[in-house]
mmCIF file of C-alpha atoms in Angstrom:
data_model
loop_
_atom_site.group_PDB
_atom_site.id
_atom_site.type_symbol
_atom_site.label_atom_id
_atom_site.label_comp_id
_atom_site.label_asym_id
_atom_site.label_seq_id
_atom_site.Cartn_x
_atom_site.Cartn_y
_atom_site.Cartn_z
ATOM 1 C CA MET L 251 -0.157 -0.416 -0.057
ATOM 2 C CA THR L 252 1.278 3.985 -0.960
ATOM 3 C CA SER L 253 0.356 7.045 0.362
ATOM 4 C CA ASP L 254 -1.473 7.597 -2.587
ATOM 5 C CA ASN L 255 -3.793 5.009 -1.782
ATOM 6 C CA LEU L 256 -4.424 6.857 1.880
ATOM 7 C CA HIS L 257 -6.191 9.575 2.935
ATOM 8 C CA ILE L 258 -7.023 11.706 5.952
ATOM 9 C CA HIS L 259 -9.952 13.802 6.340
ATOM 10 C CA LEU L 260 -10.571 16.160 9.117
ATOM 11 C CA ASP L 261 -14.189 17.251 10.378
ATOM 12 C CA GLN L 262 -12.019 20.919 10.137
ATOM 13 C CA ASP L 263 -8.867 21.757 9.847
ATOM 14 C CA VAL L 264 -8.710 24.398 12.913
ATOM 15 C CA PHE L 265 -10.683 22.813 16.294
ATOM 16 C CA ALA L 266 -12.003 25.615 18.960
ATOM 17 C CA LEU L 267 -10.813 24.259 22.657
ATOM 18 C CA ASP L 268 -13.404 26.101 25.336
ATOM 19 C CA GLY L 269 -11.830 28.072 27.680
ATOM 20 C CA PHE L 270 -13.994 28.545 29.726
ATOM 21 C CA ARG L 271 -13.656 24.560 30.899
ATOM 22 C CA PRO L 272 -9.981 23.827 30.423
ATOM 23 C CA ASN L 273 -10.315 20.489 32.783
ATOM 24 C CA ALA L 274 -11.858 19.061 30.375
ATOM 25 C CA SER L 275 -12.074 17.976 26.971
ATOM 26 C CA SER L 276 -13.056 18.704 23.269
ATOM 27 C CA GLN L 277 -13.256 16.093 19.591
ATOM 28 C CA ILE L 278 -11.611 15.505 16.546
ATOM 29 C CA LYS L 279 -13.497 14.095 14.376
ATOM 30 C CA GLY L 280 -12.891 12.308 10.925
ATOM 31 C CA TYR L 281 -12.445 9.975 8.972
ATOM 32 C CA ILE L 282 -9.517 7.897 7.151
ATOM 33 C CA GLN L 283 -10.272 6.901 3.056
ATOM 34 C CA LEU L 284 -8.181 3.848 1.835
ATOM 35 C CA TYR L 285 -8.618 2.741 -1.492
ATOM 36 C CA SER L 286 -7.766 -1.218 -1.201
ATOM 37 C CA GLU L 287 -8.864 -3.982 -3.916
ATOM 38 C CA SER L 288 -9.608 -6.511 -1.167
ATOM 39 C CA PHE L 289 -11.726 -5.154 2.297
ATOM 40 C CA PRO L 290 -8.914 -4.175 5.105
ATOM 41 C CA THR L 291 -8.724 -6.001 7.553
ATOM 42 C CA TRP L 292 -5.700 -4.360 9.093
ATOM 43 C CA ASN L 293 -5.063 -1.965 12.136
ATOM 44 C CA ILE L 294 -4.576 1.608 12.150
ATOM 45 C CA GLN L 295 -3.154 4.461 14.552
ATOM 46 C CA ILE L 296 -3.320 7.451 14.849
ATOM 47 C CA GLN L 297 -0.868 10.024 16.777
ATOM 48 C CA LEU L 298 -1.428 13.397 17.818
ATOM 49 C CA VAL L 299 1.746 15.366 18.445
ATOM 50 C CA GLY L 300 2.455 18.803 19.633
ATOM 51 C CA LYS L 301 5.869 20.403 19.484
ATOM 52 C CA GLU L 302 6.992 23.533 20.847
ATOM 53 C CA GLN L 303 9.709 24.990 18.770
ATOM 54 C CA ILE L 304 12.467 27.827 20.114
ATOM 55 C CA GLU L 305 14.886 29.182 17.548
ATOM 56 C CA LYS L 306 17.070 25.125 17.247
ATOM 57 C CA ASN L 307 15.152 23.618 20.289
ATOM 58 C CA THR L 308 12.104 21.409 20.197
ATOM 59 C CA ARG L 309 9.928 19.975 23.320
ATOM 60 C CA VAL L 310 7.082 17.793 22.650
ATOM 61 C CA ILE L 311 3.672 19.305 24.508
ATOM 62 C CA ILE L 312 1.906 16.476 23.840
ATOM 63 C CA ASP L 313 2.144 12.778 22.035
ATOM 64 C CA ASP L 314 -0.497 10.635 22.042
ATOM 65 C CA THR L 315 -1.568 7.732 20.269
ATOM 66 C CA PHE L 316 -5.217 6.143 19.837
ATOM 67 C CA HIS L 317 -5.752 2.534 18.297
ATOM 68 C CA LEU L 318 -8.865 2.739 15.933
ATOM 69 C CA PRO L 319 -11.018 -0.697 15.338
ATOM 70 C CA MET L 320 -11.715 -2.315 12.683
ATOM 71 C CA ASP L 321 -14.790 -0.812 11.714
ATOM 72 C CA TRP L 322 -14.050 -0.202 7.665
ATOM 73 C CA VAL L 323 -17.200 1.126 5.886
ATOM 74 C CA ALA L 324 -17.394 0.536 2.316
ATOM 75 C CA VAL L 325 -18.045 3.852 0.513
ATOM 76 C CA ALA L 326 -21.657 3.334 -1.810
ATOM 77 C CA ASN L 327 -21.325 3.951 -5.375
ATOM 78 C CA ASP L 328 -17.644 3.810 -5.055
ATOM 79 C CA LYS L 329 -15.667 1.235 -5.877
ATOM 80 C CA ASN L 330 -12.993 -0.152 -4.085
ATOM 81 C CA VAL L 331 -12.981 2.641 -1.371
ATOM 82 C CA TYR L 332 -13.372 2.496 2.160
ATOM 83 C CA ARG L 333 -13.788 4.607 5.219
ATOM 84 C CA LEU L 334 -12.593 4.222 9.126
ATOM 85 C CA PRO L 335 -14.267 7.104 10.970
ATOM 86 C CA PHE L 336 -12.500 8.311 13.921
ATOM 87 C CA MET L 337 -13.327 10.574 17.374
ATOM 88 C CA LEU L 338 -10.238 11.910 18.753
ATOM 89 C CA THR L 339 -10.203 13.101 22.631
ATOM 90 C CA VAL L 340 -7.712 16.342 23.534
ATOM 91 C CA PRO L 341 -7.456 18.215 26.466
ATOM 92 C CA ASN L 342 -8.504 21.580 26.329
ATOM 93 C CA ASN L 343 -5.417 23.318 28.870
ATOM 94 C CA ILE L 344 -2.567 22.258 25.746
ATOM 95 C CA PRO L 345 -1.258 25.348 24.482
ATOM 96 C CA ILE L 346 -3.278 26.945 21.095
ATOM 97 C CA SER L 347 -1.192 26.565 18.629
ATOM 98 C CA CYS L 348 0.532 29.870 17.119
ATOM 99 C CA GLN L 349 3.881 31.280 15.025
ATOM 100 C CA VAL L 350 5.400 34.184 16.838
ATOM 101 C CA ASN L 351 7.992 34.922 14.290
ATOM 102 C CA ARG L 352 9.051 34.123 10.673
ATOM 103 C CA ASN L 353 12.186 31.711 11.522
ATOM 104 C CA GLY L 354 10.062 29.614 13.021
ATOM 105 C CA ASN L 355 9.433 30.052 16.583
ATOM 106 C CA GLY L 356 5.820 28.904 17.710
ATOM 107 C CA ILE L 357 3.884 26.005 18.297
ATOM 108 C CA TYR L 358 2.826 23.180 15.847
ATOM 109 C CA TYR L 359 0.022 19.975 16.212
ATOM 110 C CA ILE L 360 0.332 17.456 13.495
ATOM 111 C CA ILE L 361 -1.626 13.729 12.793
ATOM 112 C CA GLN L 362 0.218 11.145 11.677
ATOM 113 C CA VAL L 363 -1.320 8.029 10.750
ATOM 114 C CA TYR L 364 0.117 4.388 10.726
ATOM 115 C CA SER L 365 -1.309 1.906 8.496
ATOM 116 C CA LYS L 366 1.267 -1.175 7.581
ATOM 117 C CA GLN L 367 4.961 0.463 5.609
ATOM 118 C CA THR L 368 2.329 3.772 4.986
ATOM 119 C CA VAL L 369 2.694 7.013 7.487
ATOM 120 C CA ILE L 370 0.536 10.020 6.301
ATOM 121 C CA ARG L 371 0.857 13.527 8.073
ATOM 122 C CA GLN L 372 -1.908 16.555 8.335
ATOM 123 C CA PRO L 373 -1.345 19.519 9.811
ATOM 124 C CA ILE L 374 -4.054 20.819 12.253
ATOM 125 C CA GLN L 375 -4.577 23.719 14.924
ATOM 126 C CA PHE L 376 -6.080 24.724 17.994
ATOM 127 C CA TYR L 377 -7.803 27.814 19.127
ATOM 128 C CA LYS L 378 -9.148 29.104 22.895
ATOM 129 C CA SER L 379 -12.546 29.780 22.136
ATOM 130 C CA PHE L 380 -15.065 31.924 24.854
ATOM 131 C CA HIS L 381 -17.807 32.581 23.598
ATOM 132 C CA HIS L 382 -18.274 36.157 22.860
ATOM 133 C CA ASP L 383 -21.627 36.380 24.315
ATOM 134 C CA THR L 384 -20.732 34.644 28.105
ATOM 135 C CA ILE L 385 -17.293 36.165 28.434
ATOM 136 C CA PRO L 386 -17.456 38.048 32.172
ATOM 137 C CA ARG L 387 -16.646 41.670 32.608
ATOM 138 C CA ARG L 388 -14.557 43.378 34.548
ATOM 139 C CA VAL L 389 -15.111 46.487 37.010
ATOM 140 C CA PHE L 390 -12.457 48.599 38.215
ATOM 141 C CA TRP L 391 -13.141 51.722 40.282
ATOM 142 C CA GLY L 392 -11.593 53.998 42.618
ATOM 143 C CA ILE L 393 -11.275 58.033 43.284
ATOM 144 C CA ALA L 394 -8.153 60.183 42.052
ATOM 145 C CA LYS L 395 -7.888 61.553 45.723
ATOM 146 C CA GLN L 396 -4.818 63.832 45.617
ATOM 147 C CA SER L 397 -7.128 64.951 42.116
ATOM 148 C CA ILE L 398 -8.183 69.064 43.023
ATOM 149 C CA ASN L 399 -11.752 67.564 41.694
ATOM 150 C CA LYS L 400 -11.875 64.412 43.578
ATOM 151 C CA TRP L 401 -12.515 62.427 39.883
ATOM 152 C CA GLN L 402 -14.378 58.938 40.793
ATOM 153 C CA TYR L 403 -13.828 56.516 37.886
ATOM 154 C CA GLU L 404 -15.185 53.113 36.731
ATOM 155 C CA LEU L 405 -13.688 51.471 33.715
ATOM 156 C CA GLU L 406 -15.244 47.852 32.655
ATOM 157 C CA PHE L 407 -14.024 45.644 29.820
ATOM 158 C CA PRO L 408 -14.823 42.257 29.055
ATOM 159 C CA ASN L 409 -11.882 39.362 30.601
ATOM 160 C CA ALA L 410 -10.934 38.617 27.022
ATOM 161 C CA PHE L 411 -11.452 39.744 23.881
ATOM 162 C CA ASP L 412 -12.217 36.899 21.444
ATOM 163 C CA LEU L 413 -11.892 37.782 17.617
ATOM 164 C CA THR L 414 -13.676 34.368 15.948
ATOM 165 C CA ASN L 415 -16.354 36.291 14.420
ATOM 166 C CA ALA L 416 -14.883 40.461 15.169
ATOM 167 C CA ASN L 417 -12.289 42.051 14.995
ATOM 168 C CA THR L 418 -13.447 44.822 17.599
ATOM 169 C CA GLY L 419 -13.198 45.502 21.373
ATOM 170 C CA TYR L 420 -14.692 47.948 23.821
ATOM 171 C CA LEU L 421 -13.865 50.000 27.067
ATOM 172 C CA SER L 422 -16.735 51.519 28.979
ATOM 173 C CA ILE L 423 -15.689 53.936 30.902
ATOM 174 C CA ARG L 424 -17.373 56.692 33.945
ATOM 175 C CA LEU L 425 -16.206 59.540 35.295
ATOM 176 C CA ARG L 426 -17.867 61.851 38.142
ATOM 177 C CA SER L 427 -16.045 64.512 40.086
ATOM 178 C CA ASN L 428 -17.139 64.757 43.869
ATOM 179 C CA SER L 429 -15.988 68.455 43.508
ATOM 180 C CA LYS L 430 -18.546 71.665 43.114
ATOM 181 C CA ASN L 431 -16.015 73.117 40.654
ATOM 182 C CA SER L 432 -15.735 70.902 38.585
ATOM 183 C CA ALA L 433 -17.807 73.029 35.808
ATOM 184 C CA GLY L 434 -14.611 73.493 32.138
ATOM 185 C CA CYS L 435 -13.049 70.265 33.054
ATOM 186 C CA HIS L 436 -12.134 67.878 30.114
ATOM 187 C CA CYS L 437 -10.968 64.025 30.144
ATOM 188 C CA LEU L 438 -8.187 62.715 27.296
ATOM 189 C CA VAL L 439 -9.226 58.802 27.519
ATOM 190 C CA ILE L 440 -5.815 56.677 25.802
ATOM 191 C CA CYS L 441 -6.186 53.442 25.312
ATOM 192 C CA GLN L 442 -3.273 51.223 23.583
ATOM 193 C CA ILE L 443 -3.054 47.313 23.216
ATOM 194 C CA THR L 444 -0.133 45.488 23.516
ATOM 195 C CA GLN L 445 1.707 42.518 22.778
ATOM 196 C CA SER L 446 5.085 41.061 24.289
ATOM 197 C CA VAL L 447 6.721 37.554 23.281
ATOM 198 C CA HIS L 448 8.534 35.929 25.938
ATOM 199 C CA THR L 449 11.108 32.620 25.270
ATOM 200 C CA LYS L 450 11.791 30.933 28.293
ATOM 201 C CA GLY L 451 10.887 33.856 30.217
ATOM 202 C CA PHE L 452 12.296 36.654 28.824
ATOM 203 C CA LYS L 453 10.308 39.229 26.843
ATOM 204 C CA ASN L 454 12.416 39.575 23.534
ATOM 205 C CA GLN L 455 9.382 41.100 21.254
ATOM 206 C CA GLN L 456 6.828 43.911 22.344
ATOM 207 C CA ASN L 457 4.226 45.664 19.086
ATOM 208 C CA VAL L 458 1.214 48.493 19.782
ATOM 209 C CA LEU L 459 -1.506 46.622 18.579
ATOM 210 C CA MET L 460 -4.092 49.095 18.774
ATOM 211 C CA THR L 461 -4.032 52.963 20.026
ATOM 212 C CA THR L 462 -7.104 55.207 20.428
ATOM 213 C CA SER L 463 -8.219 58.109 22.082
ATOM 214 C CA GLU L 464 -10.936 60.236 22.962
ATOM 215 C CA LEU L 465 -11.271 63.699 24.071
ATOM 216 C CA LEU L 466 -14.356 64.292 26.879
ATOM 217 C CA ARG L 467 -15.617 67.494 27.102
ATOM 218 C CA GLN L 468 -18.491 67.069 29.807
ATOM 219 C CA PRO L 469 -16.850 64.070 32.285
ATOM 220 C CA ASN L 470 -19.291 64.353 34.681
ATOM 221 C CA ALA L 471 -22.601 63.113 32.111
ATOM 222 C CA THR L 472 -20.554 59.321 31.939
ATOM 223 C CA TRP L 473 -21.668 58.528 35.037
ATOM 224 C CA THR L 474 -24.972 57.970 33.835
ATOM 225 C CA GLU L 475 -23.967 57.642 30.487
ATOM 226 C CA PRO L 476 -21.697 55.165 30.117
ATOM 227 C CA TYR L 477 -19.091 56.116 27.274
ATOM 228 C CA HIS L 478 -18.213 53.322 25.135
ATOM 229 C CA ILE L 479 -15.043 53.373 23.371
ATOM 230 C CA GLU L 480 -15.022 50.809 20.309
ATOM 231 C CA PHE L 481 -11.798 49.593 18.246
ATOM 232 C CA GLU L 482 -10.321 47.292 15.875
ATOM 233 C CA LEU L 483 -7.838 44.490 16.594
ATOM 234 C CA GLY L 484 -7.144 43.634 12.749
ATOM 235 C CA HIS L 485 -3.258 44.542 13.142
ATOM 236 C CA PRO L 486 -1.083 42.013 11.468
ATOM 237 C CA MET L 487 1.235 40.778 13.976
ATOM 238 C CA LEU L 488 -2.074 40.512 15.928
ATOM 239 C CA LEU L 489 -1.131 36.576 17.986
ATOM 240 C CA PRO L 490 -3.860 34.725 20.310
ATOM 241 C CA THR L 491 -2.721 34.837 24.195
ATOM 242 C CA VAL L 492 -0.217 31.564 24.827
ATOM 243 C CA HIS L 493 -0.136 31.141 28.018
ATOM 244 C CA ASN L 494 3.474 28.137 28.455
ATOM 245 C CA GLN L 495 6.115 27.488 30.189
ATOM 246 C CA GLY L 496 8.743 27.954 27.101
ATOM 247 C CA LEU L 497 7.135 30.463 24.583
ATOM 248 C CA SER L 498 4.215 32.362 25.849
ATOM 249 C CA VAL L 499 2.008 35.736 23.762
ATOM 250 C CA LEU L 500 0.569 38.223 26.528
ATOM 251 C CA HIS L 501 -1.556 41.107 26.398
ATOM 252 C CA SER L 502 -2.439 43.980 28.015
ATOM 253 C CA MET L 503 -4.405 47.048 28.079
ATOM 254 C CA GLN L 504 -3.429 50.476 29.558
ATOM 255 C CA ILE L 505 -5.508 53.522 29.505
ATOM 256 C CA THR L 506 -4.237 56.437 30.507
ATOM 257 C CA CYS L 507 -6.560 59.227 31.719
ATOM 258 C CA LEU L 508 -5.961 63.155 31.781
ATOM 259 C CA PHE L 509 -7.604 65.470 33.646
ATOM 260 C CA THR L 510 -7.588 69.325 32.590
ATOM 261 C CA LYS L 511 -9.653 72.100 33.746
ATOM 262 C CA HIS L 512 -9.200 75.675 31.390
ATOM 263 C CA GLY L 513 -6.736 73.521 29.379
ATOM 264 C CA GLU L 514 -4.445 73.180 33.119
ATOM 265 C CA SER L 515 -3.344 69.659 33.973
ATOM 266 C CA ASP L 516 -5.323 68.412 37.698
ATOM 267 C CA CYS L 517 -4.129 65.202 37.401
ATOM 268 C CA VAL L 518 -3.194 61.915 35.705
ATOM 269 C CA LEU L 519 -4.249 57.713 35.555
ATOM 270 C CA ASN L 520 -2.408 55.327 34.148
ATOM 271 C CA PHE L 521 -3.720 51.804 33.757
ATOM 272 C CA ASP L 522 -2.247 48.869 32.840
ATOM 273 C CA PHE L 523 -4.726 45.397 32.700
ATOM 274 C CA PRO L 524 -3.554 41.752 31.227
ATOM 275 C CA LEU L 525 -5.713 40.877 28.983
ATOM 276 C CA ASP L 526 -6.689 38.273 27.086
ATOM 277 C CA ILE L 527 -7.283 37.516 23.143
ATOM 278 C CA SER L 528 -8.458 34.767 21.996
ATOM 279 C CA GLY L 529 -10.416 33.229 18.444
ATOM 280 C CA PHE L 530 -9.097 31.710 14.954
ATOM 281 C CA ILE L 531 -6.004 33.999 14.561
ATOM 282 C CA CYS L 532 -3.099 32.746 13.695
ATOM 283 C CA PRO L 533 -2.621 31.066 9.496
ATOM 284 C CA SER L 534 -3.355 27.632 9.090
ATOM 285 C CA PRO L 535 0.043 26.091 10.006
ATOM 286 C CA SER L 536 -0.748 23.897 6.409
ATOM 287 C CA SER L 537 -0.116 27.330 5.086
ATOM 288 C CA THR L 538 3.535 26.790 6.552
ATOM 289 C CA PRO L 539 4.639 23.841 5.456
ATOM 290 C CA THR L 540 8.580 24.462 5.987
ATOM 291 C CA VAL L 541 7.987 25.307 9.404
ATOM 292 C CA LEU L 542 6.192 22.167 9.725
ATOM 293 C CA SER L 543 8.806 19.725 8.729
ATOM 294 C CA ALA L 544 11.513 21.771 10.468
ATOM 295 C CA SER L 545 9.504 21.540 13.618
ATOM 296 C CA PHE L 546 8.753 18.131 13.681
ATOM 297 C CA THR L 547 12.306 16.814 12.645
ATOM 298 C CA THR L 548 14.355 17.991 15.393
ATOM 299 C CA ASN L 549 17.745 16.334 16.766
ATOM 300 C CA ALA L 550 17.267 14.095 20.062
ATOM 301 C CA SER L 551 19.940 16.203 22.139
ATOM 302 C CA ASN L 552 17.263 19.433 21.437
ATOM 303 C CA THR L 553 14.272 17.673 22.620
ATOM 304 C CA THR L 554 12.759 17.693 25.691
ATOM 305 C CA VAL L 555 9.287 14.958 25.934
ATOM 306 C CA ASP L 556 6.476 15.358 28.720
ATOM 307 C CA ASP L 557 6.646 11.907 29.857
ATOM 308 C CA LYS L 558 3.724 12.883 31.974
ATOM 309 C CA PRO L 559 0.010 14.262 31.395
ATOM 310 C CA SER L 560 0.209 16.087 34.703
ATOM 311 C CA SER L 561 2.689 18.469 32.847
ATOM 312 C CA VAL L 562 0.026 19.349 30.155
ATOM 313 C CA SER L 563 -2.688 19.758 32.454
ATOM 314 C CA SER L 564 -0.861 22.666 34.328
ATOM 315 C CA ILE L 565 -1.452 24.189 31.809
ATOM 316 C CA SER L 566 -4.304 26.662 31.572
ATOM 317 C CA SER L 567 -4.765 30.362 29.987
ATOM 318 C CA SER L 568 -7.894 30.599 32.579
ATOM 319 C CA ASN L 569 -5.090 32.297 34.913
ATOM 320 C CA SER L 570 -5.650 35.787 34.017
ATOM 321 C CA ILE L 571 -9.782 35.383 34.137
ATOM 322 C CA THR L 572 -11.471 36.823 36.672
ATOM 323 C CA THR L 573 -14.617 38.357 37.639
ATOM 324 C CA SER L 574 -15.244 41.325 38.977
ATOM 325 C CA SER L 575 -16.924 40.284 42.275
ATOM 326 C CA ASP L 576 -12.852 39.510 42.829
ATOM 327 C CA ILE L 577 -11.841 43.207 42.805
ATOM 328 C CA GLN L 578 -11.493 44.187 45.891
ATOM 329 C CA PRO L 579 -11.603 48.670 46.360
ATOM 330 C CA CYS L 580 -8.068 47.724 48.635
ATOM 331 C CA GLN L 581 -7.028 46.721 45.763
ATOM 332 C CA MET L 582 -7.682 49.492 43.169
ATOM 333 C CA GLN L 583 -6.643 51.749 45.810
ATOM 334 C CA LYS L 584 -3.143 50.761 46.246
ATOM 335 C CA GLN L 585 -2.968 50.653 42.223
ATOM 336 C CA GLU L 586 -4.181 54.109 41.909
ATOM 337 C CA GLN L 587 -1.605 55.683 44.375
ATOM 338 C CA GLN L 588 0.748 53.514 42.205
ATOM 339 C CA THR L 589 -0.135 55.060 38.648
ATOM 340 C CA GLU L 590 -1.859 58.901 39.625
ATOM 341 C CA THR L 591 0.100 62.366 39.250
ATOM 342 C CA THR L 592 -0.612 65.222 40.427
ATOM 343 C CA LYS L 593 0.102 68.419 38.836
ATOM 344 C CA PRO L 594 2.418 67.340 35.750
ATOM 345 C CA ASN L 595 4.756 69.648 34.171
ATOM 346 C CA PHE L 596 2.141 70.183 30.921
ATOM 347 C CA THR L 597 -0.965 71.687 29.555
ATOM 348 C CA LEU L 598 -3.687 70.196 27.717
ATOM 349 C CA LYS L 599 -3.216 72.158 25.007
ATOM 350 C CA SER L 600 0.850 71.325 24.707
ATOM 351 C CA ILE L 601 -0.007 67.690 24.220
ATOM 352 C CA PHE L 602 -2.747 68.138 21.480
ATOM 353 C CA ALA L 603 -0.501 70.936 18.884
ATOM 354 C CA ALA L 604 0.939 68.385 17.273
ATOM 355 C CA ILE L 605 -2.797 66.512 16.791
ATOM 356 C CA PRO L 606 -4.461 68.472 14.243
ATOM 357 C CA PHE L 607 -8.030 66.818 14.794
ATOM 358 C CA PHE L 608 -8.621 67.678 17.785
ATOM 359 C CA LYS L 609 -9.658 71.491 18.358
ATOM 360 C CA PHE L 610 -10.117 74.036 20.949
#
C-alpha cells in the first residue's frame, strides 16, 4: 500500500478548545479513506503530536497514540473505496497553535496515521474560544484622591476579546467629580493594546497593536451615560494569547485618563491591565509546510519530552481570567497610589499641539 491509496480527512482544519472548561476535553472528528482492491483487515494507529519550537530547540507538548477498531465501511457507489471514521479526545488545556516569527518559533500540531508501511501526516490547529456572549466583564473603580476635583472613575471591559467572529474590542468608562467646581473640566482618554512575546521567561518582542483616544468635554455626563470606546484589533502582527512555560504571548490594555480644567492639568491616571485575546487568528499551519517540517524533525539532544500528562494539564489560559467580584476596593486604591500623578508640568494644549483633529 502506498500513501496515494491512504488519505486522512478532518471535519475541520482548525478546532476550538473551550476556554471556560480547561479541565475538560474537546473532540477531533474525521475519517481515513483507503483505496483497496480487497476489504481492509489491518489495524490503523493515529498519533497526535504537538511541539514547541524555539530556535533550534524543540519540546514535545503532547504525544498521544490512538488505536482504531477495524470498523471499515465501504463507500456506496465508489468501488474499492473504504472509510474508517474516528473521534479523538484532546484536553482543552494544551497550548494553542501559533507562529510568533518568521524563524518558525511557535507551537504546532500534526496528526500522523500509521498503516502497514505507510505514514501520512496532516497539520491541525487549535485555538481557544470563550464564546463572546458569555465572557465575564471586569469592573475597576476608585477615586483620584489627590486630584483637585476628586475624580471618581469606573472602567469596564471583558476578561477576553474573542476575535473568532469580529476583530473588535471595547472599553466602557464612567467619570464624575466630587467637587462643585468641576465646570469646564475635560478628560482625554487614551487606550492602547500591547502584545509581548516571551521565550524561556525573557521578553524579546513587543508590539503596540492599537492606540485610540477620545476627548470627553463633559466627563461628568458619563456617570449616568457611560462612554463606550470601540476599536479594531486587525493588526498584522496580532497573535492569540498563549500561556506556556517556554513560549508565551501576553497582552495588556493600557489606559490613561488626563484631567484638565481650562487647559491646566489636574491629574493623570495610568492603568495597565492584563488581557486575553482568543479566537482563530493566526494562519493555518498548512500554509507553512517548511516550518512544520523543521518543527517535527529535530535532534534528540535538543528535544525534551513531557512524559506525564500532568505537565500538560498544568497549562491553562484561565489563570488570567477573573470576575468583577474578585476585585476589591483596597486593591484599586493601592494601584491608584502607584499610578496617579498630580499637577504634571504640561498643559492640555501643549499635548494636542501636534494632533490636528483636536480643536478647542
